[in-house]
Coordinates of C-alpha atoms and ligand atoms in Angstrom, one line a residue:
A1442 CA 0.0 0.0 0.0
K1443 CA 1.2 3.5 -0.8
A1444 CA 2.0 5.5 2.3
D1445 CA 0.6 8.8 1.0
G1446 CA -2.9 7.4 1.4
K1447 CA -3.8 7.7 -2.3
G1448 CA -5.4 4.5 -3.5
T1449 CA -5.2 2.8 -0.1
W1450 CA -8.7 3.6 1.3
R1451 CA -10.6 1.6 -1.2
L1452 CA -13.7 0.8 0.8
F1453 CA -15.9 3.8 -0.2
E1454 CA -14.6 4.1 -3.7
H1455 CA -16.0 0.9 -5.1
G1456 CA -19.6 1.6 -3.9
L1457 CA -20.2 -2.2 -3.8
Y1458 CA -21.9 -2.2 -0.5
D1459 CA -24.7 -0.1 0.8
A1460 CA -24.1 1.6 4.1
A1461 CA -26.1 -0.9 6.3
L1462 CA -24.5 -4.0 4.8
Q1463 CA -21.1 -2.4 5.1
R1464 CA -21.6 -1.7 8.8
M1465 CA -22.7 -5.2 9.5
A1466 CA -19.8 -6.7 7.6
L1467 CA -17.4 -4.4 9.3
R1468 CA -18.8 -5.1 12.8
T1469 CA -18.5 -8.9 12.4
G1470 CA -15.1 -8.4 11.0
L1471 CA -13.9 -6.3 13.9
D1472 CA -14.6 -9.2 16.3
R1473 CA -12.1 -11.3 14.5
A1474 CA -9.6 -8.7 13.5
L1475 CA -7.7 -8.5 16.8
A1476 CA -7.3 -12.3 17.0
N1477 CA -6.3 -12.4 13.4
G1478 CA -3.7 -9.7 13.8
E1479 CA -5.3 -7.5 11.2
F1480 CA -4.6 -4.1 12.9
E1481 CA -1.5 -2.1 12.2
L1482 CA -0.1 1.0 13.7
H1483 CA 1.5 3.5 11.4
Y1484 CA 3.6 6.4 12.8
Q1485 CA 3.7 10.0 11.8
P1486 CA 6.7 12.1 13.0
I1487 CA 6.1 15.3 15.1
V1488 CA 8.9 17.8 14.3
E1489 CA 10.5 20.6 16.2
L1490 CA 9.9 23.9 14.5
Q1491 CA 12.2 26.2 16.5
G1492 CA 15.8 25.4 15.5
P1493 CA 17.0 22.6 13.2
P1494 CA 14.2 20.1 12.3
R1495 CA 14.3 17.2 14.7
V1496 CA 11.8 14.5 15.2
A1497 CA 10.6 14.8 18.8
G1498 CA 8.1 11.9 18.7
Y1499 CA 5.6 10.0 16.7
E1500 CA 1.8 9.8 16.7
A1501 CA 0.4 6.2 16.4
L1502 CA -2.4 5.9 13.9
V1503 CA -4.3 2.7 13.5
R1504 CA -5.1 1.0 10.2
W1505 CA -7.1 -2.2 9.6
R1506 CA -5.7 -4.6 6.9
H1507 CA -9.0 -6.1 6.0
P1508 CA -8.7 -9.5 4.3
Q1509 CA -11.2 -8.5 1.5
L1510 CA -11.4 -4.7 1.6
G1511 CA -7.7 -3.9 1.8
L1512 CA -6.2 -1.2 4.1
L1513 CA -8.9 0.7 5.9
S1514 CA -8.6 4.1 7.4
P1515 CA -9.6 4.6 11.1
A1516 CA -12.5 6.8 9.9
A1517 CA -14.0 3.6 8.4
F1518 CA -14.0 1.6 11.6
V1519 CA -13.0 3.6 14.8
P1520 CA -16.4 5.3 15.2
L1521 CA -18.1 2.0 14.7
A1522 CA -15.9 0.3 17.2
E1523 CA -16.6 3.1 19.7
E1524 CA -20.4 2.6 19.3
T1525 CA -20.2 -1.2 19.8
G1526 CA -17.7 -1.1 22.6
Q1527 CA -15.1 -3.0 20.5
I1528 CA -12.8 -0.1 20.9
G1529 CA -12.1 -1.3 24.5
P1530 CA -9.9 -4.3 23.6
I1531 CA -8.7 -2.7 20.3
G1532 CA -7.6 0.4 22.3
T1533 CA -5.7 -1.8 24.7
W1534 CA -3.9 -3.5 21.8
I1535 CA -3.1 -0.1 20.3
L1536 CA -1.7 1.3 23.5
R1537 CA 0.4 -1.8 24.3
T1538 CA 1.7 -2.0 20.7
A1539 CA 2.5 1.7 20.5
V1540 CA 4.4 1.7 23.8
A1541 CA 6.3 -1.5 22.9
D1542 CA 7.2 -0.1 19.4
A1543 CA 8.3 3.2 21.0
A1544 CA 10.6 1.3 23.3
S1545 CA 12.1 -1.0 20.7
A1546 CA 12.6 1.8 18.0
G1547 CA 13.8 4.4 20.5
F1548 CA 11.2 7.0 19.8
G1549 CA 11.6 10.2 21.8
Y1550 CA 7.9 9.7 22.6
V1551 CA 4.8 8.1 21.3
S1552 CA 1.5 9.8 21.1
V1553 CA -1.6 7.6 21.3
N1554 CA -5.2 8.5 20.5
V1555 CA -7.6 7.4 23.3
S1556 CA -11.4 7.3 22.8
A1557 CA -13.7 8.6 25.5
S1558 CA -15.3 5.2 26.1
Q1559 CA -11.9 3.7 27.0
F1560 CA -12.2 5.5 30.4
S1561 CA -15.5 3.7 31.2
G1562 CA -15.5 0.9 33.7
G1563 CA -12.1 1.7 35.3
G1564 CA -8.9 -0.1 34.5
F1565 CA -7.5 2.4 32.0
V1566 CA -4.7 3.6 34.4
E1567 CA -3.7 0.0 35.0
T1568 CA -3.7 -0.7 31.3
V1569 CA -1.3 2.2 30.8
R1570 CA 0.9 1.2 33.7
G1571 CA 1.1 -2.4 32.6
A1572 CA 2.0 -1.4 29.0
L1573 CA 4.8 0.9 30.2
S1574 CA 6.3 -1.5 32.7
D1575 CA 6.1 -4.5 30.2
A1576 CA 7.8 -2.5 27.6
G1577 CA 10.2 -0.8 29.9
L1578 CA 9.2 2.7 28.7
S1579 CA 9.4 5.7 31.0
P1580 CA 6.0 7.4 31.5
D1581 CA 7.3 10.7 30.2
R1582 CA 7.8 9.1 26.8
L1583 CA 4.0 8.5 26.4
V1584 CA 1.5 11.1 25.4
V1585 CA -2.2 10.3 25.7
E1586 CA -4.3 12.3 23.1
I1587 CA -7.9 12.9 24.0
T1588 CA -10.6 15.0 22.3
E1589 CA -13.3 17.2 23.9
T1590 CA -15.7 14.3 23.5
V1591 CA -14.1 12.9 26.7
F1592 CA -15.7 15.8 28.6
L1593 CA -19.1 15.2 27.0
H1594 CA -19.1 11.4 27.6
E1595 CA -21.0 9.7 30.4
A1596 CA -17.6 8.5 31.8
S1597 CA -16.2 12.0 32.0
A1598 CA -15.7 11.9 35.8
D1599 CA -13.7 8.6 35.5
A1600 CA -11.7 10.2 32.7
L1601 CA -10.8 13.3 34.6
A1602 CA -9.7 11.1 37.6
D1603 CA -7.7 8.8 35.3
L1604 CA -6.0 11.7 33.5
E1605 CA -5.0 13.3 36.8
T1606 CA -3.5 10.0 38.0
L1607 CA -1.6 9.5 34.6
S1608 CA -0.3 13.1 34.9
L1609 CA 1.1 12.3 38.4
L1610 CA 2.8 9.2 36.9
G1611 CA 4.5 11.5 34.4
V1612 CA 2.4 10.6 31.3
R1613 CA 1.7 13.7 29.3
I1614 CA -1.8 14.6 28.2
A1615 CA -2.7 16.3 24.9
I1616 CA -6.0 17.8 23.8
D1617 CA -6.5 16.8 20.2
D1618 CA -8.4 18.6 17.4
F1619 CA -8.2 21.8 19.4
G1620 CA -10.4 24.6 18.0
T1621 CA -13.0 22.3 16.3
G1622 CA -15.4 22.2 19.3
Y1623 CA -17.5 24.9 20.8
S1624 CA -15.8 25.6 24.1
S1625 CA -12.3 24.1 23.9
I1626 CA -10.8 26.9 26.0
G1627 CA -13.0 25.9 28.9
Y1628 CA -11.5 22.4 29.1
L1629 CA -8.1 23.9 29.8
R1630 CA -9.3 24.6 33.3
D1631 CA -10.4 21.0 33.9
V1632 CA -7.3 19.1 33.0
Q1633 CA -3.6 20.0 33.2
F1634 CA -2.8 19.5 29.6
D1635 CA 0.8 19.4 28.5
L1636 CA 0.1 19.7 24.8
I1637 CA -2.5 21.3 22.5
K1638 CA -2.9 19.9 19.0
A1639 CA -4.2 22.7 16.9
D1640 CA -6.6 21.2 14.3
K1641 CA -5.7 20.9 10.7
T1642 CA -8.8 23.1 9.8
F1643 CA -7.0 26.0 11.5
V1644 CA -3.6 25.3 9.9
D1645 CA -5.1 24.9 6.5
R1646 CA -6.0 28.6 6.1
I1647 CA -3.5 30.5 8.3
V1648 CA -1.7 31.7 5.3
D1649 CA -4.7 33.3 3.5
L1650 CA -7.1 34.0 6.3
A1651 CA -6.0 36.6 8.8
E1652 CA -8.6 35.5 11.4
H1653 CA -7.2 32.0 11.5
E1654 CA -3.7 33.3 11.8
R1655 CA -4.6 35.6 14.6
L1656 CA -6.6 32.9 16.4
L1657 CA -3.7 30.5 16.2
R1658 CA -1.3 33.1 17.4
G1659 CA -3.6 33.7 20.3
I1660 CA -3.7 30.0 21.2
V1661 CA 0.1 29.8 21.0
H1662 CA 0.3 32.8 23.4
V1663 CA -2.3 31.6 25.9
A1664 CA -0.8 28.1 25.9
G1665 CA 2.6 29.5 26.5
T1666 CA 1.5 31.4 29.6
M1667 CA 0.0 28.2 30.9
G1668 CA 3.1 26.1 30.2
I1669 CA 1.3 24.2 27.4
T1670 CA 3.1 23.3 24.2
V1671 CA 1.3 23.6 20.8
V1672 CA 1.6 21.1 18.0
A1673 CA 0.2 22.2 14.7
E1674 CA -1.5 19.4 12.8
G1675 CA -1.8 18.9 9.0
V1676 CA 1.0 21.1 8.0
E1677 CA 1.4 20.7 4.2
T1678 CA 3.3 23.7 2.9
V1679 CA 6.5 25.5 3.6
A1680 CA 4.5 28.8 3.9
Q1681 CA 2.4 27.3 6.7
R1682 CA 5.5 26.0 8.4
D1683 CA 7.3 29.3 8.3
L1684 CA 4.3 31.2 9.6
L1685 CA 3.9 28.7 12.5
R1686 CA 7.6 28.9 13.3
D1687 CA 7.5 32.6 13.4
M1688 CA 4.5 32.7 15.7
G1689 CA 6.4 30.6 18.2
C1690 CA 4.6 27.3 17.7
A1691 CA 6.8 24.5 19.0
Y1692 CA 6.0 21.4 16.9
A1693 CA 4.5 20.6 13.6
Q1694 CA 3.1 17.4 12.1
G1695 CA 1.9 16.9 8.5
F1696 CA 2.5 15.7 5.0
L1697 CA 5.1 18.4 4.5
Y1698 CA 7.3 16.2 6.6
S1699 CA 5.8 12.7 6.2
P1700 CA 2.5 10.8 6.3
A1701 CA 2.2 8.0 8.9
V1702 CA 4.4 5.1 7.9
P1703 CA 5.0 1.6 9.1
L1704 CA 7.4 1.2 12.0
G1705 CA 10.1 -0.2 9.8
Q1706 CA 10.2 3.1 7.8
T1707 CA 10.4 5.5 10.7
G1708 CA 14.2 5.5 10.9
E1709 CA 14.5 6.4 7.2
V1710 CA 11.8 9.1 7.4
R1711 CA 13.6 10.6 10.5
A1712 CA 16.9 10.7 8.7
V1713 CA 15.4 12.6 5.7
I1714 CA 13.6 15.1 8.0
E1715 CA 16.7 15.8 10.1
K1716 CA 19.0 16.2 7.1
G1717 CA 16.9 19.4 6.5
Ligands
LIG2177 P1 -6.3 12.7 14.3 O1 -5.9 12.1 15.6 O2 -6.6 14.1 14.2 O3 -5.1 12.3 13.3 C1 -4.6 13.1 12.3 C2 -5.1 12.6 11.0 O4 -4.7 13.5 9.9 C3 -4.5 11.3 10.5 O5 -5.5 10.6 9.7 C4 -3.4 11.7 9.7 O6 -2.9 10.7 8.8 C5 -3.9 12.9 9.0 N1 -2.9 13.8 8.6 C6 -1.7 14.1 9.1 N2 -1.1 15.1 8.5 C7 -1.9 15.4 7.5 C8 -1.7 16.4 6.4 O7 -0.7 17.1 6.3 N3 -2.7 16.5 5.5 C9 -3.8 15.7 5.6 N4 -4.8 15.8 4.7 N5 -4.0 14.8 6.6 C10 -3.0 14.7 7.5 P2 -5.9 9.1 10.0 O8 -4.7 8.3 10.3 O9 -6.8 8.7 8.9 O10 -6.8 9.2 11.3 C11 -8.0 9.8 11.4 C12 -8.5 9.9 12.8 O11 -8.9 8.6 13.3 C13 -7.6 10.5 13.8 O12 -7.6 11.9 13.7 C14 -8.1 9.9 15.1 O13 -9.2 10.7 15.5 C15 -8.7 8.6 14.7 N6 -7.6 7.6 15.0 C16 -6.5 7.2 14.4 N7 -5.8 6.3 15.0 C17 -6.6 6.0 16.2 C18 -6.3 5.2 17.3 O14 -5.3 4.5 17.4 N8 -7.3 5.2 18.3 C19 -8.4 6.1 18.2 N9 -9.3 6.0 19.2 N10 -8.6 6.9 17.2 C20 -7.7 6.9 16.2
LIG2178 CA1 -4.6 12.6 17.2
LIG2179 CA1 -5.9 15.7 15.6
LIG2180 CA1 -8.3 15.8 13.3

């Protein structure tokens, strides 16, 4: 499969299935996918913007190598797995695999997306602790990425308690897709975030839309006063990178540097980025 994503997400292009059939097939398939080893993690580098380009860490992004449908993007199955509860065991696999990969490949850190429902029913902190100790990875080399849906979910009280415990352990917490919700700023009071991931929809237009540029500049400033680091997502052009660097944004992630790639390619990708 090509790493740039073109031609890899075949599911919706064929139009062979109607939506309901597709959901049913995927749902049944999800039950077997873990046992059959059909999930893969790909890793996208997160690059330092101030100073020479250096890969600080990687975000783990899940893919499903479906036996009939080919490589599926998370958009095709993560929301479904969240609805059915299947994200529980899948999420545990993702966390354990990402942490083990980070230890074996020597990533600066690994950033893992965690769904709101993974905090339900307790046990999330123990899962994280177990993954770190089994892999021998120091807690400060793990970032847990959550979105504001965590605050809207029925398990939000559990989530807040878990995030506080993880923080005390030294795990860092990121708020993902920042700026896409309605009251993102308010959540900065509820959790001690270490990182803000400024959504791609912001970054997309900072060069041609003064409002977006000013808003992002404001976020970088406010974050700075709170000791929070900003990561810009979806950086695709040199002009975007330069603007982000000049406004003091610390990290960037995007196709300008690299898409998410299989673990075996991360060393090569890093070498290219750091050569400048
Ligand atoms: P996200 O966490 O916001 O991840 C960023 C998405 O943007 C990724 O899509 C990434 O490949 C894509 N991206 C990165 N840079 C660029 C760029 O420069 N241009 C463009 N056009 N896209 C870029 P992906 O891998 O398809 O993931 C989509 C979403 O699925 C993620 O959004 C996240 O919400 C969810 N997801 C992915 N992996 C996991 C996981 O392991 N667990 C959970 N719960 N959700 C996941
Ligand atoms: Ca993310
Ligand atoms: Ca994001
Ligand atoms: Ca996003």
